PDB file of C-alpha atoms in Angstrom:
ATOM      1  CA  MET A   1       0.117   0.171  -0.029  1.00  0.00           C
ATOM      2  CA  THR A   2       1.737   3.268  -1.322  1.00  0.00           C
ATOM      3  CA  LEU A   3       0.506   6.776  -0.656  1.00  0.00           C
ATOM      4  CA  ALA A   4       2.574   9.187  -3.251  1.00  0.00           C
ATOM      5  CA  ASN A   5       2.667  12.486  -4.468  1.00  0.00           C
ATOM      6  CA  SER A   6       3.534  13.957  -8.240  1.00  0.00           C
ATOM      7  CA  LEU A   7       6.961  14.768  -7.272  1.00  0.00           C
ATOM      8  CA  GLY A   8       8.165  11.426  -6.015  1.00  0.00           C
ATOM      9  CA  LEU A   9       7.353  11.401  -2.626  1.00  0.00           C
ATOM     10  CA  SER A  10       5.806   8.632  -1.291  1.00  0.00           C
ATOM     11  CA  VAL A  11       5.081   6.399   2.000  1.00  0.00           C
ATOM     12  CA  ASP A  12       4.731   2.546   1.827  1.00  0.00           C
ATOM     13  CA  PHE A  13       2.905   1.007   4.380  1.00  0.00           C
ATOM     14  CA  LEU A  14       2.318  -2.438   5.972  1.00  0.00           C
ATOM     15  CA  GLU A  15      -0.201  -4.633   6.088  1.00  0.00           C
ATOM     16  CA  ASN A  16      -0.473  -4.102   9.706  1.00  0.00           C
ATOM     17  CA  GLY A  17      -1.245   0.101   9.413  1.00  0.00           C
ATOM     18  CA  ALA A  18       2.772   0.643   9.745  1.00  0.00           C
ATOM     19  CA  VAL A  19       4.694   3.126   8.429  1.00  0.00           C
ATOM     20  CA  LYS A  20       7.428   0.808   5.929  1.00  0.00           C
ATOM     21  CA  ASP A  21       9.328   3.330   4.062  1.00  0.00           C
ATOM     22  CA  ILE A  22       9.314   7.153   3.566  1.00  0.00           C
ATOM     23  CA  MET A  23      10.915   7.821   0.262  1.00  0.00           C
ATOM     24  CA  ALA A  24      11.833  11.061  -1.898  1.00  0.00           C
ATOM     25  CA  HIS A  25      13.039   9.383  -4.839  1.00  0.00           C
ATOM     26  CA  PRO A  26      15.632   8.236  -5.123  1.00  0.00           C
ATOM     27  CA  ILE A  27      16.419   9.092  -1.667  1.00  0.00           C
ATOM     28  CA  ARG A  28      15.149   6.914   1.462  1.00  0.00           C
ATOM     29  CA  ILE A  29      14.053   9.236   4.358  1.00  0.00           C
ATOM     30  CA  SER A  30      13.795   6.409   6.486  1.00  0.00           C
ATOM     31  CA  MET A  31      16.804   4.858   7.676  1.00  0.00           C
ATOM     32  CA  LYS A  32      15.592   1.404   6.982  1.00  0.00           C
ATOM     33  CA  PRO A  33      12.169  -0.487   5.695  1.00  0.00           C
ATOM     34  CA  ALA A  34      10.475  -1.758   8.577  1.00  0.00           C
ATOM     35  CA  THR A  35       8.958  -5.439   8.665  1.00  0.00           C
ATOM     36  CA  PRO A  36       6.168  -7.168  10.226  1.00  0.00           C
ATOM     37  CA  TYR A  37       8.548  -8.218  12.560  1.00  0.00           C
ATOM     38  CA  SER A  38      10.393  -5.320  13.528  1.00  0.00           C
ATOM     39  CA  ARG A  39       9.269  -2.330  15.624  1.00  0.00           C
ATOM     40  CA  ASN A  40       8.912   0.296  13.063  1.00  0.00           C
ATOM     41  CA  GLY A  41      10.924   3.787  13.415  1.00  0.00           C
ATOM     42  CA  THR A  42       7.728   5.940  12.291  1.00  0.00           C
ATOM     43  CA  ASN A  43       4.670   6.393  14.565  1.00  0.00           C
ATOM     44  CA  ILE A  44       2.659   8.812  16.666  1.00  0.00           C
ATOM     45  CA  TYR A  45       2.555   8.035  20.266  1.00  0.00           C
ATOM     46  CA  LEU A  46      -0.262   9.118  22.640  1.00  0.00           C
ATOM     47  CA  ARG A  47       0.340   9.370  26.199  1.00  0.00           C
ATOM     48  CA  LYS A  48      -1.672  10.066  29.132  1.00  0.00           C
ATOM     49  CA  ARG A  49      -0.124  11.313  32.222  1.00  0.00           C
ATOM     50  CA  SER A  50      -1.765  10.404  35.571  1.00  0.00           C
ATOM     51  CA  GLU A  51      -0.709   8.490  38.579  1.00  0.00           C
ATOM     52  CA  THR A  52       1.306   6.483  36.138  1.00  0.00           C
ATOM     53  CA  ILE A  53       2.193   7.206  32.077  1.00  0.00           C
ATOM     54  CA  GLU A  54       0.463   5.107  29.842  1.00  0.00           C
ATOM     55  CA  PHE A  55       0.765   5.362  25.823  1.00  0.00           C
ATOM     56  CA  ILE A  56      -0.266   3.527  22.807  1.00  0.00           C
ATOM     57  CA  PRO A  57       0.601   3.846  19.412  1.00  0.00           C
ATOM     58  CA  LEU A  58      -1.417   5.591  16.911  1.00  0.00           C
ATOM     59  CA  ILE A  59      -0.553   3.337  13.798  1.00  0.00           C
ATOM     60  CA  GLY A  60       0.390  -0.087  13.388  1.00  0.00           C
ATOM     61  CA  PRO A  61       0.400  -3.007  15.722  1.00  0.00           C
ATOM     62  CA  GLY A  62      -0.821  -2.441  18.888  1.00  0.00           C
ATOM     63  CA  SER A  63      -2.911   0.951  17.866  1.00  0.00           C
ATOM     64  CA  ASN A  64      -6.435  -1.035  18.377  1.00  0.00           C
ATOM     65  CA  ASN A  65      -7.426   0.576  15.135  1.00  0.00           C
ATOM     66  CA  LEU A  66      -8.994   0.431  11.462  1.00  0.00           C
ATOM     67  CA  PHE A  67      -7.183   1.867   8.772  1.00  0.00           C
ATOM     68  CA  ALA A  68      -7.263   2.993   5.299  1.00  0.00           C
ATOM     69  CA  ILE A  69      -5.645   4.323   2.294  1.00  0.00           C
ATOM     70  CA  THR A  70      -6.970   6.393  -0.922  1.00  0.00           C
ATOM     71  CA  SER A  71      -4.994   8.082  -3.495  1.00  0.00           C
ATOM     72  CA  GLU A  72      -5.046  10.891  -1.257  1.00  0.00           C
ATOM     73  CA  ALA A  73      -4.158  10.173   2.370  1.00  0.00           C
ATOM     74  CA  PHE A  74      -3.836   7.479   5.117  1.00  0.00           C
ATOM     75  CA  PHE A  75      -6.515   7.230   7.482  1.00  0.00           C
ATOM     76  CA  ALA A  76      -6.401   5.198  10.648  1.00  0.00           C
ATOM     77  CA  ARG A  77      -9.087   5.614  13.684  1.00  0.00           C
ATOM     78  CA  GLY A  78      -9.124   4.007  17.089  1.00  0.00           C
ATOM     79  CA  ASN A  79     -10.210   4.145  20.524  1.00  0.00           C
ATOM     80  CA  TRP A  80      -8.401   3.576  23.762  1.00  0.00           C
ATOM     81  CA  ASN A  81      -9.218   3.716  27.311  1.00  0.00           C
ATOM     82  CA  GLY A  82     -12.307   5.645  26.091  1.00  0.00           C
ATOM     83  CA  ILE A  83     -10.465   7.987  24.185  1.00  0.00           C
ATOM     84  CA  ASP A  84     -11.343   8.128  20.666  1.00  0.00           C
ATOM     85  CA  TYR A  85      -8.712   9.422  18.034  1.00  0.00           C
ATOM     86  CA  SER A  86      -8.144   9.535  14.108  1.00  0.00           C
ATOM     87  CA  CYS A  87      -5.012  10.094  12.408  1.00  0.00           C
ATOM     88  CA  THR A  88      -4.369  11.287   8.797  1.00  0.00           C
ATOM     89  CA  LEU A  89      -1.621  11.677   6.596  1.00  0.00           C
ATOM     90  CA  ARG A  90      -1.585  13.959   3.912  1.00  0.00           C
ATOM     91  CA  LEU A  91       1.158  14.488   1.197  1.00  0.00           C
ATOM     92  CA  SER A  92       1.980  18.068  -0.274  1.00  0.00           C
ATOM     93  CA  GLU A  93       1.345  18.128  -3.900  1.00  0.00           C
ATOM     94  CA  ARG A  94       3.820  21.466  -3.993  1.00  0.00           C
ATOM     95  CA  SER A  95       7.085  20.110  -1.782  1.00  0.00           C
ATOM     96  CA  TYR A  96       8.603  17.086  -0.270  1.00  0.00           C
ATOM     97  CA  SER A  97       6.676  17.445   3.055  1.00  0.00           C
ATOM     98  CA  TRP A  98       3.991  15.536   4.404  1.00  0.00           C
ATOM     99  CA  GLU A  99       1.548  16.384   7.522  1.00  0.00           C
ATOM    100  CA  TRP A 100      -0.022  14.283  10.003  1.00  0.00           C
ATOM    101  CA  ASN A 101      -3.091  15.419  11.222  1.00  0.00           C
ATOM    102  CA  ILE A 102      -4.569  14.239  14.682  1.00  0.00           C
ATOM    103  CA  GLU A 103      -8.062  14.558  16.352  1.00  0.00           C
ATOM    104  CA  ILE A 104      -8.657  13.390  20.059  1.00  0.00           C
ATOM    105  CA  VAL A 105     -11.995  13.130  21.788  1.00  0.00           C
ATOM    106  CA  VAL A 106     -11.981  12.065  25.490  1.00  0.00           C
ATOM    107  CA  ASN A 107     -15.383  10.358  26.733  1.00  0.00           C
ATOM    108  CA  SER A 108     -15.007  11.621  30.012  1.00  0.00           C
ATOM    109  CA  ASP A 109     -15.901  14.510  32.314  1.00  0.00           C
ATOM    110  CA  GLU A 110     -12.630  13.544  34.095  1.00  0.00           C
ATOM    111  CA  GLU A 111     -10.083  16.195  33.788  1.00  0.00           C
ATOM    112  CA  THR A 112      -7.546  14.156  31.229  1.00  0.00           C
ATOM    113  CA  GLU A 113      -3.853  15.489  30.402  1.00  0.00           C
ATOM    114  CA  LEU A 114      -2.345  13.717  27.196  1.00  0.00           C
ATOM    115  CA  ASP A 115       0.499  14.194  24.762  1.00  0.00           C
ATOM    116  CA  LEU A 116       1.361  13.407  21.028  1.00  0.00           C
ATOM    117  CA  ILE A 117       4.711  12.084  20.749  1.00  0.00           C
ATOM    118  CA  TYR A 118       5.907  11.736  16.864  1.00  0.00           C
ATOM    119  CA  LEU A 119       8.807   9.282  16.035  1.00  0.00           C
ATOM    120  CA  GLN A 120      10.831   9.447  12.964  1.00  0.00           C
ATOM    121  CA  ASP A 121      13.918   7.707  12.044  1.00  0.00           C
ATOM    122  CA  VAL A 122      16.172   9.355   9.697  1.00  0.00           C
ATOM    123  CA  GLY A 123      18.583   7.802   7.161  1.00  0.00           C
ATOM    124  CA  LEU A 124      18.487  10.137   3.700  1.00  0.00           C
ATOM    125  CA  LYS A 125      20.338   7.589   1.977  1.00  0.00           C
ATOM    126  CA  ALA A 126      19.957   6.845  -1.608  1.00  0.00           C
ATOM    127  CA  ALA A 127      17.845   3.588  -1.706  1.00  0.00           C
ATOM    128  CA  ASN A 128      20.284   0.869  -2.504  1.00  0.00           C
ATOM    129  CA  SER A 129      21.445  -2.318  -0.920  1.00  0.00           C
ATOM    130  CA  GLY A 130      22.707  -0.604   2.171  1.00  0.00           C
ATOM    131  CA  LEU A 131      20.508   0.003   4.512  1.00  0.00           C
ATOM    132  CA  ILE A 132      21.959   3.349   6.380  1.00  0.00           C
ATOM    133  CA  ASN A 133      24.089   6.126   5.997  1.00  0.00           C
ATOM    134  CA  GLU A 134      25.628   6.484   8.810  1.00  0.00           C
ATOM    135  CA  TYR A 135      27.138   9.573   8.086  1.00  0.00           C
ATOM    136  CA  TYR A 136      23.698  11.901   8.155  1.00  0.00           C
ATOM    137  CA  VAL A 137      22.025   9.816  10.790  1.00  0.00           C
ATOM    138  CA  SER A 138      22.447  12.391  13.746  1.00  0.00           C
ATOM    139  CA  GLN A 139      25.022  14.743  13.154  1.00  0.00           C
ATOM    140  CA  TYR A 140      24.159  16.413  10.043  1.00  0.00           C
ATOM    141  CA  ILE A 141      20.525  16.649  10.350  1.00  0.00           C
ATOM    142  CA  GLU A 142      19.514  20.545  11.954  1.00  0.00           C
ATOM    143  CA  ARG A 143      16.172  20.408  13.823  1.00  0.00           C
ATOM    144  CA  ILE A 144      14.580  23.506  14.842  1.00  0.00           C
ATOM    145  CA  VAL A 145      10.925  24.139  16.075  1.00  0.00           C
ATOM    146  CA  PHE A 146       9.175  27.184  15.119  1.00  0.00           C
ATOM    147  CA  GLU A 147       5.694  28.304  16.543  1.00  0.00           C
ATOM    148  CA  ASP A 148       3.019  28.774  14.017  1.00  0.00           C
ATOM    149  CA  GLU A 149      -0.171  30.835  14.435  1.00  0.00           C
ATOM    150  CA  ARG A 150      -2.462  28.039  12.611  1.00  0.00           C
ATOM    151  CA  PHE A 151      -0.464  24.835  13.165  1.00  0.00           C
ATOM    152  CA  GLY A 152       1.040  25.307  16.931  1.00  0.00           C
ATOM    153  CA  HIS A 153       4.682  24.010  17.312  1.00  0.00           C
ATOM    154  CA  VAL A 154       6.319  22.666  14.506  1.00  0.00           C
ATOM    155  CA  VAL A 155       9.529  20.913  13.664  1.00  0.00           C
ATOM    156  CA  CYS A 156      11.476  21.386  10.866  1.00  0.00           C
ATOM    157  CA  CYS A 157      14.243  19.391   9.915  1.00  0.00           C
ATOM    158  CA  ARG A 158      17.157  19.693   7.151  1.00  0.00           C
ATOM    159  CA  GLN A 159      20.230  17.960   5.842  1.00  0.00           C
ATOM    160  CA  ASN A 160      22.665  21.065   6.181  1.00  0.00           C
ATOM    161  CA  GLN A 161      25.514  18.838   4.394  1.00  0.00           C
ATOM    162  CA  LYS A 162      25.562  18.188   0.525  1.00  0.00           C
TER     163      LYS A 162
END
């Protein structure tokens, strides 16, 4: 199952709804492709803060969701501990970027503190037989967090070497 835009950006999914690979042809953005038997490097976690901290992945195994993919987006929706959630992934048609939209509904009058954690492995290597690009795994990735009026906190990453 693949979601792709006209520029060559694509996200492949496994049959269990996990992100297998993110590519910006011919560059593999993901460090390595996920398998049904490995933990994938891309996910969104919903974390509930109370006396104990609980969390659940919102996509892939362990997510309690139903998912679908169309030519325009990936959709997942589920319920966890009385919290309904839906996730939508869309690819930009103007750039090599993507956007996750997460909606959460707490079905309780009880005050609940939640946060989202986005996990994205980054390899930035030409897709070939080698799995990772050790030189670009961490030291050449610049990360900046911006505050946007419309989207809130936005994390931007860029490769700062050729």
